[in-house]
PDB file of C-alpha atoms in Angstrom:
ATOM      1  CA  MET A 915     -50.052 -88.531   4.606  1.00 35.00           C
ATOM      2  CA  ILE A 916     -49.213 -92.224   4.274  1.00 45.00           C
ATOM      3  CA  SER A 917     -51.481 -94.113   1.900  1.00 59.00           C
ATOM      4  CA  ASP A 918     -54.189 -96.232   3.508  1.00 67.00           C
ATOM      5  CA  ASP A 919     -52.625 -99.452   2.197  1.00 73.00           C
ATOM      6  CA  LEU A 920     -49.229 -98.629   3.673  1.00 78.00           C
ATOM      7  CA  LYS A 921     -50.731 -97.534   6.986  1.00 75.00           C
ATOM      8  CA  ASN A 922     -53.093-100.478   7.364  1.00 77.00           C
ATOM      9  CA  HIS A 923     -51.183-103.315   5.691  1.00 79.00           C
ATOM     10  CA  GLY A 924     -47.527-102.261   5.475  1.00 84.00           C
ATOM     11  CA  PHE A 925     -47.620-102.360   1.668  1.00 89.00           C
ATOM     12  CA  SER A 926     -48.429 -99.974  -1.182  1.00 87.00           C
ATOM     13  CA  ILE A 927     -47.830 -99.626  -4.904  1.00 89.00           C
ATOM     14  CA  ASN A 928     -48.243 -96.275  -6.646  1.00 84.00           C
ATOM     15  CA  SER A 929     -47.495 -94.627  -9.945  1.00 84.00           C
ATOM     16  CA  LEU A 930     -45.298 -91.550  -9.715  1.00 81.00           C
ATOM     17  CA  LYS A 931     -48.282 -89.326 -10.513  1.00 78.00           C
ATOM     18  CA  LYS A 932     -50.153 -90.572  -7.445  1.00 76.00           C
ATOM     19  CA  LEU A 933     -46.984 -90.446  -5.386  1.00 70.00           C
ATOM     20  CA  VAL A 934     -46.421 -86.782  -6.207  1.00 69.00           C
ATOM     21  CA  ASP A 935     -49.932 -85.967  -5.032  1.00 69.00           C
ATOM     22  CA  ILE A 936     -49.314 -87.721  -1.697  1.00 64.00           C
ATOM     23  CA  HIS A 937     -45.761 -86.565  -0.968  1.00 61.00           C
ATOM     24  CA  GLN A 938     -45.513 -83.142  -2.634  1.00 60.00           C
ATOM     25  CA  GLY A 939     -42.947 -84.116  -5.243  1.00 52.00           C
ATOM     26  CA  LYS A 940     -40.779 -86.450  -3.183  1.00 56.00           C
ATOM     27  CA  LEU A 941     -40.385 -90.184  -2.956  1.00 56.00           C
ATOM     28  CA  PRO A 942     -41.846 -91.766   0.212  1.00 52.00           C
ATOM     29  CA  PRO A 943     -39.660 -91.078   3.244  1.00 52.00           C
ATOM     30  CA  THR A 944     -37.906 -94.290   4.252  1.00 49.00           C
ATOM     31  CA  SER A 945     -37.359 -95.321   7.848  1.00 50.00           C
ATOM     32  CA  LEU A 946     -36.336 -98.363   9.803  1.00 52.00           C
ATOM     33  CA  ASP A 947     -39.649 -99.869   8.700  1.00 66.00           C
ATOM     34  CA  TYR A 948     -39.938 -99.203   4.972  1.00 83.00           C
ATOM     35  CA  PHE A 949     -38.234-100.753   1.963  1.00 89.00           C
ATOM     36  CA  VAL A 950     -38.750 -99.264  -1.514  1.00 89.00           C
ATOM     37  CA  ILE A 951     -38.444-100.762  -5.001  1.00 93.00           C
ATOM     38  CA  LEU A 952     -38.626 -98.447  -8.025  1.00 91.00           C
ATOM     39  CA  TRP A 953     -39.489 -99.680 -11.532  1.00 92.00           C
ATOM     40  CA  ILE A 954     -38.158 -96.925 -13.814  1.00 91.00           C
ATOM     41  CA  ILE A 955     -40.339 -96.160 -16.847  1.00 90.00           C
ATOM     42  CA  ASN A 956     -38.075 -93.568 -18.468  1.00 89.00           C
ATOM     43  CA  ASP A 957     -34.524 -92.297 -17.922  1.00 90.00           C
ATOM     44  CA  THR A 958     -34.268 -90.032 -14.897  1.00 87.00           C
ATOM     45  CA  THR A 959     -31.965 -88.861 -12.112  1.00 87.00           C
ATOM     46  CA  LEU A 960     -32.296 -89.590  -8.412  1.00 85.00           C
ATOM     47  CA  ILE A 961     -30.622 -87.715  -5.567  1.00 82.00           C
ATOM     48  CA  LEU A 962     -29.299 -90.144  -2.959  1.00 77.00           C
ATOM     49  CA  GLU A 963     -27.955 -88.425   0.153  1.00 68.00           C
ATOM     50  CA  LYS A 964     -27.069 -85.349  -2.003  1.00 74.00           C
ATOM     51  CA  GLU A 965     -25.353 -87.425  -4.717  1.00 81.00           C
ATOM     52  CA  ALA A 966     -26.879 -87.619  -8.232  1.00 86.00           C
ATOM     53  CA  LEU A 967     -27.563 -91.078  -9.669  1.00 86.00           C
ATOM     54  CA  SER A 968     -28.739 -91.635 -13.239  1.00 90.00           C
ATOM     55  CA  VAL A 969     -31.148 -94.507 -13.790  1.00 90.00           C
ATOM     56  CA  GLU A 970     -32.482 -95.792 -17.089  1.00 91.00           C
ATOM     57  CA  LYS A 971     -35.695 -97.142 -18.532  1.00 91.00           C
ATOM     58  CA  ASN A 972     -36.551-100.583 -17.134  1.00 90.00           C
ATOM     59  CA  ASP A 973     -34.135-100.328 -14.216  1.00 93.00           C
ATOM     60  CA  LEU A 974     -35.154-101.776 -10.868  1.00 93.00           C
ATOM     61  CA  VAL A 975     -33.880 -99.713  -7.936  1.00 92.00           C
ATOM     62  CA  TYR A 976     -33.744-101.215  -4.432  1.00 92.00           C
ATOM     63  CA  ILE A 977     -33.739 -98.650  -1.603  1.00 88.00           C
ATOM     64  CA  GLY A 978     -33.203 -99.885   1.934  1.00 84.00           C
ATOM     65  CA  PRO A 979     -34.577 -98.392   5.158  1.00 80.00           C
ATOM     66  CA  GLY A 980     -33.173 -95.063   6.241  1.00 72.00           C
ATOM     67  CA  LYS A 981     -31.918 -93.976   2.806  1.00 76.00           C
ATOM     68  CA  ARG A 982     -33.258 -90.626   1.630  1.00 74.00           C
ATOM     69  CA  VAL A 983     -33.939 -90.406  -2.117  1.00 77.00           C
ATOM     70  CA  GLU A 984     -35.488 -87.557  -4.111  1.00 78.00           C
ATOM     71  CA  LEU A 985     -36.195 -86.850  -7.774  1.00 77.00           C
ATOM     72  CA  VAL A 986     -34.351 -84.205  -9.782  1.00 76.00           C
ATOM     73  CA  ASN A 987     -37.134 -83.477 -12.261  1.00 73.00           C
ATOM     74  CA  VAL A 988     -40.524 -84.784 -11.208  1.00 68.00           C
ATOM     75  CA  GLU A 989     -42.323 -83.556 -14.337  1.00 70.00           C
ATOM     76  CA  LYS A 990     -40.110 -85.557 -16.709  1.00 71.00           C
ATOM     77  CA  SER A 991     -39.818 -88.683 -14.558  1.00 76.00           C
ATOM     78  CA  ASP A 992     -42.056 -91.734 -14.578  1.00 84.00           C
ATOM     79  CA  MET A 993     -41.945 -94.852 -12.445  1.00 87.00           C
ATOM     80  CA  TYR A 994     -43.863 -97.215 -10.205  1.00 89.00           C
ATOM     81  CA  VAL A 995     -43.005 -97.214  -6.508  1.00 88.00           C
ATOM     82  CA  VAL A 996     -43.459-100.317  -4.353  1.00 92.00           C
ATOM     83  CA  THR A 997     -43.178 -99.608  -0.617  1.00 89.00           C
ATOM     84  CA  PHE A 998     -43.390-102.204   2.141  1.00 92.00           C
ATOM     85  CA  SER A 999     -42.362-102.871   5.719  1.00 88.00           C
ATOM     86  CA  ALA A1000     -40.276-105.771   6.981  1.00 85.00           C
ATOM     87  CA  SER A1001     -43.196-106.928   9.104  1.00 84.00           C
ATOM     88  CA  PHE A1002     -45.377-107.167   5.979  1.00 89.00           C
ATOM     89  CA  TYR A1003     -42.893-109.161   3.920  1.00 90.00           C
ATOM     90  CA  GLU A1004     -41.166-111.399   6.457  1.00 86.00           C
ATOM     91  CA  LYS A1005     -43.145-114.627   6.674  1.00 81.00           C
ATOM     92  CA  SER A1006     -40.222-117.067   6.776  1.00 77.00           C
ATOM     93  CA  ALA A1007     -36.473-117.303   7.362  1.00 71.00           C
ATOM     94  CA  LYS A1008     -36.021-117.114   3.572  1.00 75.00           C
ATOM     95  CA  ASP A1009     -37.827-113.774   3.484  1.00 82.00           C
ATOM     96  CA  THR A1010     -35.596-112.466   6.262  1.00 80.00           C
ATOM     97  CA  PHE A1011     -32.498-113.590   4.371  1.00 78.00           C
ATOM     98  CA  ILE A1012     -33.556-111.750   1.214  1.00 83.00           C
ATOM     99  CA  LEU A1013     -34.394-108.513   3.026  1.00 83.00           C
ATOM    100  CA  ASN A1014     -31.010-108.516   4.754  1.00 78.00           C
ATOM    101  CA  SER A1015     -29.040-109.223   1.589  1.00 79.00           C
ATOM    102  CA  GLU A1016     -26.935-106.708  -0.352  1.00 78.00           C
ATOM    103  CA  LEU A1017     -30.032-105.726  -2.283  1.00 84.00           C
ATOM    104  CA  PHE A1018     -30.744-103.342   0.565  1.00 84.00           C
ATOM    105  CA  PHE A1019     -27.760-103.392   2.926  1.00 75.00           C
ATOM    106  CA  GLY A1020     -24.034-102.887   2.493  1.00 60.00           C
ATOM    107  CA  HIS A1021     -23.807-102.396  -1.262  1.00 54.00           C
ATOM    108  CA  GLU A1022     -20.920-100.089  -2.214  1.00 53.00           C
ATOM    109  CA  ASP A1023     -23.222 -97.746  -4.187  1.00 57.00           C
ATOM    110  CA  GLU A1024     -25.671 -97.503  -1.253  1.00 68.00           C
ATOM    111  CA  ILE A1025     -28.600 -98.603  -3.419  1.00 81.00           C
ATOM    112  CA  TYR A1026     -28.712-101.523  -5.825  1.00 88.00           C
ATOM    113  CA  VAL A1027     -29.761-101.050  -9.456  1.00 91.00           C
ATOM    114  CA  THR A1028     -30.380-103.778 -12.030  1.00 91.00           C
ATOM    115  CA  LYS A1029     -32.279-104.237 -15.260  1.00 90.00           C
ATOM    116  CA  ALA A1030     -35.800-105.565 -14.849  1.00 88.00           C
ATOM    117  CA  ILE A1031     -36.734-108.898 -16.386  1.00 82.00           C
ATOM    118  CA  GLY A1032     -39.469-107.831 -18.777  1.00 80.00           C
ATOM    119  CA  SER A1033     -40.864-104.501 -19.917  1.00 83.00           C
ATOM    120  CA  ALA A1034     -42.879-101.761 -18.240  1.00 81.00           C
ATOM    121  CA  GLU A1035     -45.955-103.240 -19.919  1.00 84.00           C
ATOM    122  CA  ASP A1036     -45.172-106.608 -18.315  1.00 83.00           C
ATOM    123  CA  PHE A1037     -44.862-104.943 -14.906  1.00 85.00           C
ATOM    124  CA  LYS A1038     -48.176-103.170 -15.360  1.00 84.00           C
ATOM    125  CA  SER A1039     -50.066-106.303 -16.401  1.00 85.00           C
ATOM    126  CA  LEU A1040     -48.377-108.854 -14.129  1.00 84.00           C
ATOM    127  CA  ILE A1041     -48.194-106.734 -10.979  1.00 89.00           C
ATOM    128  CA  VAL A1042     -50.160-103.463 -11.057  1.00 88.00           C
ATOM    129  CA  GLU A1043     -53.290-104.747 -12.809  1.00 89.00           C
ATOM    130  CA  ARG A1044     -53.139-108.102 -11.050  1.00 87.00           C
ATOM    131  CA  LEU A1045     -53.070-106.429  -7.637  1.00 89.00           C
ATOM    132  CA  ALA A1046     -55.909-104.095  -8.599  1.00 87.00           C
ATOM    133  CA  MET A1047     -58.049-107.045  -9.700  1.00 88.00           C
ATOM    134  CA  TYR A1048     -57.482-108.980  -6.468  1.00 88.00           C
ATOM    135  CA  LYS A1049     -58.117-105.910  -4.345  1.00 85.00           C
ATOM    136  CA  ILE A1050     -61.534-105.422  -5.949  1.00 85.00           C
ATOM    137  CA  LYS A1051     -62.662-109.031  -6.453  1.00 81.00           C
ATOM    138  CA  ALA A1052     -60.800-111.079  -3.832  1.00 77.00           C
ATOM    139  CA  ASN A1053     -59.678-108.783  -1.065  1.00 72.00           C
ATOM    140  CA  ASP A1054     -58.981-111.694   1.264  1.00 72.00           C
ATOM    141  CA  LEU A1055     -56.234-112.852  -1.131  1.00 84.00           C
ATOM    142  CA  TYR A1056     -54.911-109.373  -1.942  1.00 88.00           C
ATOM    143  CA  LEU A1057     -52.138-109.327   0.653  1.00 88.00           C
ATOM    144  CA  ALA A1058     -50.942-112.808  -0.310  1.00 89.00           C
ATOM    145  CA  VAL A1059     -50.713-111.708  -3.947  1.00 90.00           C
ATOM    146  CA  ALA A1060     -48.903-108.521  -2.885  1.00 91.00           C
ATOM    147  CA  HIS A1061     -46.340-110.636  -1.004  1.00 91.00           C
ATOM    148  CA  ASN A1062     -45.806-112.801  -4.081  1.00 89.00           C
ATOM    149  CA  CYS A1063     -45.350-109.751  -6.315  1.00 90.00           C
ATOM    150  CA  ILE A1064     -42.739-108.281  -3.978  1.00 92.00           C
ATOM    151  CA  GLU A1065     -40.974-111.633  -3.791  1.00 90.00           C
ATOM    152  CA  SER A1066     -40.780-111.781  -7.586  1.00 89.00           C
ATOM    153  CA  LEU A1067     -39.104-108.364  -7.741  1.00 91.00           C
ATOM    154  CA  LEU A1068     -36.705-109.246  -4.919  1.00 91.00           C
ATOM    155  CA  LEU A1069     -35.684-112.536  -6.519  1.00 87.00           C
ATOM    156  CA  ASP A1070     -34.970-110.760  -9.818  1.00 87.00           C
ATOM    157  CA  GLY A1071     -32.586-108.460  -7.987  1.00 87.00           C
ATOM    158  CA  LEU A1072     -31.027-111.259  -5.934  1.00 83.00           C
ATOM    159  CA  LEU A1073     -30.396-113.303  -9.093  1.00 79.00           C
ATOM    160  CA  ASP A1074     -28.586-110.356 -10.670  1.00 83.00           C
ATOM    161  CA  LEU A1075     -26.608-109.732  -7.492  1.00 76.00           C
ATOM    162  CA  GLN A1076     -25.439-113.318  -7.232  1.00 70.00           C
ATOM    163  CA  THR A1077     -24.641-113.473 -10.961  1.00 71.00           C
ATOM    164  CA  LYS A1078     -22.382-110.426 -10.641  1.00 71.00           C
ATOM    165  CA  ASN A1079     -20.803-111.161  -7.287  1.00 59.00           C
ATOM    166  CA  GLY A1080     -21.010-114.904  -6.669  1.00 51.00           C
ATOM    167  CA  ILE A1081     -22.468-115.164  -3.174  1.00 43.00           C
ATOM    168  CA  GLY A1082     -21.609-111.512  -2.617  1.00 44.00           C
ATOM    169  CA  ARG A1083     -19.032-109.651  -0.556  1.00 47.00           C
ATOM    170  CA  ARG A1084     -20.882-109.759   2.749  1.00 50.00           C
ATOM    171  CA  ASP A1085     -19.881-112.186   5.433  1.00 54.00           C
ATOM    172  CA  TYR A1086     -22.719-114.667   5.003  1.00 56.00           C
ATOM    173  CA  SER A1087     -21.944-116.399   8.297  1.00 71.00           C
ATOM    174  CA  SER A1088     -22.832-113.116  10.038  1.00 79.00           C
ATOM    175  CA  LEU A1089     -25.885-112.727   7.827  1.00 76.00           C
ATOM    176  CA  LYS A1090     -27.048-116.215   8.750  1.00 74.00           C
ATOM    177  CA  ILE A1091     -26.700-115.481  12.471  1.00 84.00           C
ATOM    178  CA  VAL A1092     -28.567-112.177  12.182  1.00 84.00           C
ATOM    179  CA  ASN A1093     -31.337-113.847  10.187  1.00 76.00           C
ATOM    180  CA  GLN A1094     -31.643-116.491  12.920  1.00 79.00           C
ATOM    181  CA  PHE A1095     -31.702-113.711  15.531  1.00 87.00           C
ATOM    182  CA  LYS A1096     -34.599-111.981  13.746  1.00 83.00           C
ATOM    183  CA  VAL A1097     -36.525-115.242  13.455  1.00 77.00           C
ATOM    184  CA  LEU A1098     -35.973-115.962  17.166  1.00 84.00           C
ATOM    185  CA  LEU A1099     -37.004-112.411  17.997  1.00 87.00           C
ATOM    186  CA  GLN A1100     -40.238-112.806  16.047  1.00 80.00           C
ATOM    187  CA  LYS A1101     -41.050-115.867  18.130  1.00 82.00           C
ATOM    188  CA  ASN A1102     -39.887-114.595  21.525  1.00 86.00           C
ATOM    189  CA  TYR A1103     -40.109-110.792  21.687  1.00 89.00           C
ATOM    190  CA  LYS A1104     -43.136-111.052  24.009  1.00 88.00           C
ATOM    191  CA  ILE A1105     -41.203-113.360  26.338  1.00 89.00           C
ATOM    192  CA  ASP A1106     -37.741-111.825  26.642  1.00 92.00           C
ATOM    193  CA  ARG A1107     -36.170-108.520  25.596  1.00 93.00           C
ATOM    194  CA  ARG A1108     -32.577-109.195  26.700  1.00 95.00           C
ATOM    195  CA  VAL A1109     -29.742-109.446  24.158  1.00 96.00           C
ATOM    196  CA  SER A1110     -28.183-112.187  26.299  1.00 96.00           C
ATOM    197  CA  PHE A1111     -31.310-114.343  25.899  1.00 94.00           C
ATOM    198  CA  TYR A1112     -30.928-114.415  22.096  1.00 94.00           C
ATOM    199  CA  ALA A1113     -27.145-114.679  22.218  1.00 94.00           C
ATOM    200  CA  ASP A1114     -27.457-117.787  24.400  1.00 93.00           C
ATOM    201  CA  LEU A1115     -29.882-119.370  21.930  1.00 89.00           C
ATOM    202  CA  LEU A1116     -27.408-118.654  19.125  1.00 89.00           C
ATOM    203  CA  HIS A1117     -24.400-119.884  21.145  1.00 90.00           C
ATOM    204  CA  ILE A1118     -22.500-116.611  20.825  1.00 92.00           C
ATOM    205  CA  THR A1119     -21.712-113.756  23.204  1.00 94.00           C
ATOM    206  CA  PRO A1120     -24.032-110.752  23.472  1.00 95.00           C
ATOM    207  CA  ARG A1121     -21.178-108.532  22.290  1.00 95.00           C
ATOM    208  CA  ARG A1122     -20.652-110.651  19.170  1.00 93.00           C
ATOM    209  CA  LEU A1123     -24.378-110.628  18.395  1.00 95.00           C
ATOM    210  CA  SER A1124     -24.413-106.836  18.641  1.00 95.00           C
ATOM    211  CA  GLU A1125     -21.343-106.583  16.394  1.00 93.00           C
ATOM    212  CA  MET A1126     -23.027-108.756  13.763  1.00 91.00           C
ATOM    213  CA  SER A1127     -26.268-106.830  14.077  1.00 91.00           C
ATOM    214  CA  GLU A1128     -24.412-103.537  13.577  1.00 89.00           C
ATOM    215  CA  GLU A1129     -22.644-104.979  10.539  1.00 85.00           C
ATOM    216  CA  ILE A1130     -25.761-106.353   8.846  1.00 82.00           C
ATOM    217  CA  LEU A1131     -28.578-104.083  10.040  1.00 82.00           C
ATOM    218  CA  GLY A1132     -26.743-100.919  11.022  1.00 85.00           C
ATOM    219  CA  MET A1133     -27.997-100.995  14.606  1.00 89.00           C
ATOM    220  CA  SER A1134     -27.254-102.872  17.809  1.00 94.00           C
ATOM    221  CA  ALA A1135     -29.040-106.044  18.822  1.00 95.00           C
ATOM    222  CA  LYS A1136     -30.644-104.123  21.688  1.00 96.00           C
ATOM    223  CA  GLN A1137     -32.039-101.527  19.283  1.00 95.00           C
ATOM    224  CA  VAL A1138     -33.379-104.264  16.998  1.00 93.00           C
ATOM    225  CA  ILE A1139     -35.280-105.711  19.964  1.00 95.00           C
ATOM    226  CA  ILE A1140     -36.575-102.292  21.027  1.00 95.00           C
ATOM    227  CA  ASP A1141     -37.708-101.468  17.492  1.00 91.00           C
ATOM    228  CA  LYS A1142     -39.553-104.772  17.227  1.00 90.00           C
ATOM    229  CA  VAL A1143     -41.475-104.201  20.475  1.00 93.00           C
ATOM    230  CA  LEU A1144     -42.250-100.584  19.553  1.00 93.00           C
ATOM    231  CA  LYS A1145     -43.453-101.526  16.075  1.00 88.00           C
ATOM    232  CA  GLU A1146     -45.730-104.291  17.309  1.00 88.00           C
ATOM    233  CA  GLY A1147     -47.013-102.115  20.146  1.00 90.00           C
ATOM    234  CA  LEU A1148     -47.818 -99.197  17.844  1.00 89.00           C
ATOM    235  CA  LEU A1149     -49.678-101.504  15.457  1.00 85.00           C
ATOM    236  CA  MET A1150     -51.791-102.825  18.334  1.00 87.00           C
ATOM    237  CA  LEU A1151     -52.442 -99.369  19.771  1.00 89.00           C
ATOM    238  CA  LYS A1152     -53.486 -97.819  16.478  1.00 84.00           C
ATOM    239  CA  HIS A1153     -55.065-100.664  14.521  1.00 82.00           C
ATOM    240  CA  THR A1154     -56.706-103.041  17.018  1.00 83.00           C
ATOM    241  CA  PRO A1155     -59.592-102.693  19.495  1.00 86.00           C
ATOM    242  CA  LEU A1156     -57.387-103.986  22.336  1.00 87.00           C
ATOM    243  CA  THR A1157     -57.349-101.836  25.438  1.00 91.00           C
ATOM    244  CA  ILE A1158     -54.037-100.349  26.541  1.00 92.00           C
ATOM    245  CA  THR A1159     -53.886-102.879  29.366  1.00 92.00           C
ATOM    246  CA  GLU A1160     -54.488-105.724  26.918  1.00 92.00           C
ATOM    247  CA  VAL A1161     -51.720-104.413  24.648  1.00 91.00           C
ATOM    248  CA  MET A1162     -49.422-104.297  27.690  1.00 93.00           C
ATOM    249  CA  TYR A1163     -50.033-107.970  28.467  1.00 91.00           C
ATOM    250  CA  GLU A1164     -49.887-108.958  24.792  1.00 89.00           C
ATOM    251  CA  LEU A1165     -46.379-107.473  24.578  1.00 91.00           C
ATOM    252  CA  GLY A1166     -45.268-109.320  27.693  1.00 90.00           C
ATOM    253  CA  PHE A1167     -45.184-106.409  30.132  1.00 92.00           C
ATOM    254  CA  LYS A1168     -46.522-107.182  33.615  1.00 88.00           C
ATOM    255  CA  ASP A1169     -46.351-103.704  35.103  1.00 88.00           C
ATOM    256  CA  GLU A1170     -48.195-100.674  33.730  1.00 90.00           C
ATOM    257  CA  GLY A1171     -45.464 -98.309  34.937  1.00 92.00           C
ATOM    258  CA  ASN A1172     -42.725-100.182  33.056  1.00 93.00           C
ATOM    259  CA  PHE A1173     -44.916-100.429  29.963  1.00 93.00           C
ATOM    260  CA  SER A1174     -45.614 -96.700  29.925  1.00 94.00           C
ATOM    261  CA  ALA A1175     -41.977 -95.822  30.698  1.00 94.00           C
ATOM    262  CA  PHE A1176     -40.728 -98.012  27.837  1.00 94.00           C
ATOM    263  CA  PHE A1177     -42.791 -96.151  25.241  1.00 94.00           C
ATOM    264  CA  LYS A1178     -42.133 -92.755  26.839  1.00 94.00           C
ATOM    265  CA  THR A1179     -38.381 -93.364  26.747  1.00 94.00           C
ATOM    266  CA  HIS A1180     -38.249 -94.520  23.142  1.00 93.00           C
ATOM    267  CA  THR A1181     -40.971 -92.406  21.511  1.00 91.00           C
ATOM    268  CA  GLY A1182     -41.398 -89.419  23.779  1.00 93.00           C
ATOM    269  CA  SER A1183     -45.062 -90.289  24.373  1.00 92.00           C
ATOM    270  CA  ASN A1184     -46.921 -92.718  26.616  1.00 91.00           C
ATOM    271  CA  PRO A1185     -49.234 -95.424  25.177  1.00 92.00           C
ATOM    272  CA  LYS A1186     -52.393 -93.369  25.751  1.00 91.00           C
ATOM    273  CA  GLU A1187     -50.904 -90.400  23.880  1.00 91.00           C
ATOM    274  CA  LEU A1188     -49.664 -92.635  21.055  1.00 90.00           C
ATOM    275  CA  ARG A1189     -53.127 -94.114  20.559  1.00 88.00           C
ATOM    276  CA  LEU A1190     -54.584 -90.639  20.068  1.00 85.00           C
ATOM    277  CA  MET A1191     -51.904 -89.455  17.641  1.00 77.00           C
ATOM    278  CA  GLU A1192     -52.415 -89.357  13.883  1.00 59.00           C
ATOM    279  CA  PRO A1193     -49.751 -91.328  11.939  1.00 52.00           C
ATOM    280  CA  GLU A1194     -46.903 -89.105  10.767  1.00 48.00           C
ATOM    281  CA  LEU A1195     -44.290 -89.485   8.059  1.00 37.00           C
ATOM    282  CA  ASN A1196     -40.757 -90.124   9.298  1.00 38.00           C
TER     283      ASN A1196
END
């Protein structure tokens, strides 16, 4: 099962011991929604898409969506695992830029590894214990603190990346366009779901936008739009008291048949069935 924090808020932080209990000895399955950061407590080996990767004490490991990682020896490994969705972290264009950097996408080794700034004790006191305190005493601020903690870890990695590679190998003009596309999508996904709509706003052709999206995100612009609508719709269906009709209008659909067909086509289930389903791991 997915932890309550991850299911309800799009964010969780767990020690490996707790993680093993939840996922039967595996790291959390990643998907198009989840990003993972590992803080390694002692030397261990990860299996990334069947390839072994040795990581050392105090390494930070950045795992992007869709990358399957497992542990070689759970009993001898120790780490903290931070898991979060793009929708949880992205609050600004800067956030979008960081998430779509080489920390998570396009790095030649598939995942990015760097030394943490500070010790495991620092991580425990500055992040783990801090989050636990806010969750108990100031729950209304907990998610804001969680966002800040994730940002700190991301900036540490981005600093290392830029130190090693200058501005990096990726075409940052494409990255800028895709970031702008995602910001525009956040603002307009309820209004328009056509690739041409966003391409016109960005003053490029729909084909070029899809090429850039494939390059940066690994999926077409059309799929990015579909995923956004599905993600927001599933959140409303499962975690709000809105009726199915209200969700339909909230997402910008005007016809119940089209609304139902959209979800049936892309998930295999209609909105009523999705509302009744228990969340599953991908």
